[in-house]
Short mmCIF file of C-alpha atoms in Angstrom, two decimals:
data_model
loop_
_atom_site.label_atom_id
_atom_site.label_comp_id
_atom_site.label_asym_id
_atom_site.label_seq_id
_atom_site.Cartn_x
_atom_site.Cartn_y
_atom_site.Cartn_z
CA UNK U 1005 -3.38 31.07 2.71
CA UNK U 1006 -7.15 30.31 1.92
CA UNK U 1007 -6.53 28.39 -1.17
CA UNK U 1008 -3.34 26.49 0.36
CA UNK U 1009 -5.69 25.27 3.38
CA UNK U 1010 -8.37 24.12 1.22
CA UNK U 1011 -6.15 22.35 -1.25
CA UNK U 1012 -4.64 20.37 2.25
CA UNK U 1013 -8.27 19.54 3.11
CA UNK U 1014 -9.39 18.06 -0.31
CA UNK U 1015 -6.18 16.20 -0.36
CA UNK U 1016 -6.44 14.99 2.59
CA UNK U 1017 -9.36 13.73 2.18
CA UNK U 1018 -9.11 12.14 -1.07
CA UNK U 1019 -6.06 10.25 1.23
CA UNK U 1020 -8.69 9.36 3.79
CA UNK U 1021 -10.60 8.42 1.46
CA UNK U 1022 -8.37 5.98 -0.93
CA UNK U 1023 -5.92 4.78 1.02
CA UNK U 1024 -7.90 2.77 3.70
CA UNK U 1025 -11.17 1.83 2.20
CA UNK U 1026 -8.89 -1.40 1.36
CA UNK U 1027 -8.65 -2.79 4.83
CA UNK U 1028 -10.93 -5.13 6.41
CA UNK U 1029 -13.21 -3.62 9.46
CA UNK U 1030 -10.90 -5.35 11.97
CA UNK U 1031 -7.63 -4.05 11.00
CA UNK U 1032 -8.70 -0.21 11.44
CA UNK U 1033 -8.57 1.86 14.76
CA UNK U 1034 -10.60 5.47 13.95
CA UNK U 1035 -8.23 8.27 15.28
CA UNK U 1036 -9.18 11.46 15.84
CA UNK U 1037 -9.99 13.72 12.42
CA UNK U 1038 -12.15 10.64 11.31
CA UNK U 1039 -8.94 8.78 9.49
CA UNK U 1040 -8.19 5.56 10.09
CA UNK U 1041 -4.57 3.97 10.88
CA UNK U 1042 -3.92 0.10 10.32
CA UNK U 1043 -3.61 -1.66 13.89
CA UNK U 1044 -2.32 -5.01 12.18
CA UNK U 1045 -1.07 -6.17 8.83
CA UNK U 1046 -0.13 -4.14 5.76
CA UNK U 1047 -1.74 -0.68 4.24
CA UNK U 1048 -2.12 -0.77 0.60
CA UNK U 1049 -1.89 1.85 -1.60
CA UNK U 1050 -3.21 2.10 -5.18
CA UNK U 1051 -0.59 3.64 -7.16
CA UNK U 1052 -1.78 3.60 -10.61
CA UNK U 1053 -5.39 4.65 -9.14
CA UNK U 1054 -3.77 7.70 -7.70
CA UNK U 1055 -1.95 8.08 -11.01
CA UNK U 1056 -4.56 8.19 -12.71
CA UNK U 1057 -6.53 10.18 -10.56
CA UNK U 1058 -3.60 13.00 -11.05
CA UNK U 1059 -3.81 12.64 -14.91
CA UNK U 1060 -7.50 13.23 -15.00
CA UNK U 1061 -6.48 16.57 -12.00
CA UNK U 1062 -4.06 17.49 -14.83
CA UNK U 1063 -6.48 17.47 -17.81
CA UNK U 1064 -8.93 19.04 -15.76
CA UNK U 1065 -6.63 21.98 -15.42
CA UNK U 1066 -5.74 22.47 -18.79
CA UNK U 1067 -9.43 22.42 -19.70
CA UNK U 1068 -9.79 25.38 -17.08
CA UNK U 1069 -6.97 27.53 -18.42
CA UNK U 1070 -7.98 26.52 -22.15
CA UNK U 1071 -11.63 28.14 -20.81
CA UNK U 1072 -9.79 31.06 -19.06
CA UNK U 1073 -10.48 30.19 -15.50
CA UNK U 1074 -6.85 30.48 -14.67
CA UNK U 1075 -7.34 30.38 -10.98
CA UNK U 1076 -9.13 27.59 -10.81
CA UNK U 1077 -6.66 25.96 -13.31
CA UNK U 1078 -4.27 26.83 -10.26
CA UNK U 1079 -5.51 25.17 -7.76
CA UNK U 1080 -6.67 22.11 -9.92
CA UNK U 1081 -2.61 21.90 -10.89
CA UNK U 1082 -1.98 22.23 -7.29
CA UNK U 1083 -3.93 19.28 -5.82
CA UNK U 1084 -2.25 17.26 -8.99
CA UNK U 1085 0.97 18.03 -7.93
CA UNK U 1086 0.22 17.33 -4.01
CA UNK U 1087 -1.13 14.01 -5.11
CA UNK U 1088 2.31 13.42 -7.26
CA UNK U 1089 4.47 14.05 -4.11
CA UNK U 1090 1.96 11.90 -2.28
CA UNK U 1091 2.54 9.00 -4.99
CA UNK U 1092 6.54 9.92 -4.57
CA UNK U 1093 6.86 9.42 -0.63
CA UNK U 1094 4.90 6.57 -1.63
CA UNK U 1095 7.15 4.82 -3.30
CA UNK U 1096 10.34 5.99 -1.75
CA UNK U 1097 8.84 4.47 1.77
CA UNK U 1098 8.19 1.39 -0.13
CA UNK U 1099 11.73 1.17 -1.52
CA UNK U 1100 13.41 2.23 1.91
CA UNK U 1101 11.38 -0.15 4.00
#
């Protein structure tokens, strides 16, 4: 349970912190937990950023297990494949909207 909450905080805020340092000052409203939520126009999402940020989550794994820090390795894989499923919803909202 440990490890599954602190994977949820660092990915969430890696999310806080990607996904709405794009908008402009006046199209953010702070909610409570410190993220922000468009009031007007469009959110845009990097998706080959967060791509690539899950490649470099990935690699970093496999240098932890190639070390022998398997739990570590673990969690690494486990933030990589949150941020995968984050890229997925992603894209299916895009494509259902």
């Amino acid at each position: 349970m440990r490890r599954r909450i602190s994977t949820l905080a660092v990915t969430a805020a890696m999310a806080g912190g990607i996904l709405f340092t794009a908008l402009p000052a006046h199209a953010a409203t702070t909610v409570a937990g410190g993220q922000s939520v468009a009031a007007r126009g469009a959110v845009t999402v990097n998706i080959e950023e967060l791509r690539q940020q899950s490649a470099e989550l990935k690699a970093k794994a496999a240098r932890l297990e190639r070390d022998g820090h398997h739990a570590e390795a673990k969690r690494t894989r486990d933030q990589a494949n949150a941020l995968d499923r984050k890229i997925q919803a992603y894209i299916d909202a895009e494509n259902n909207a």
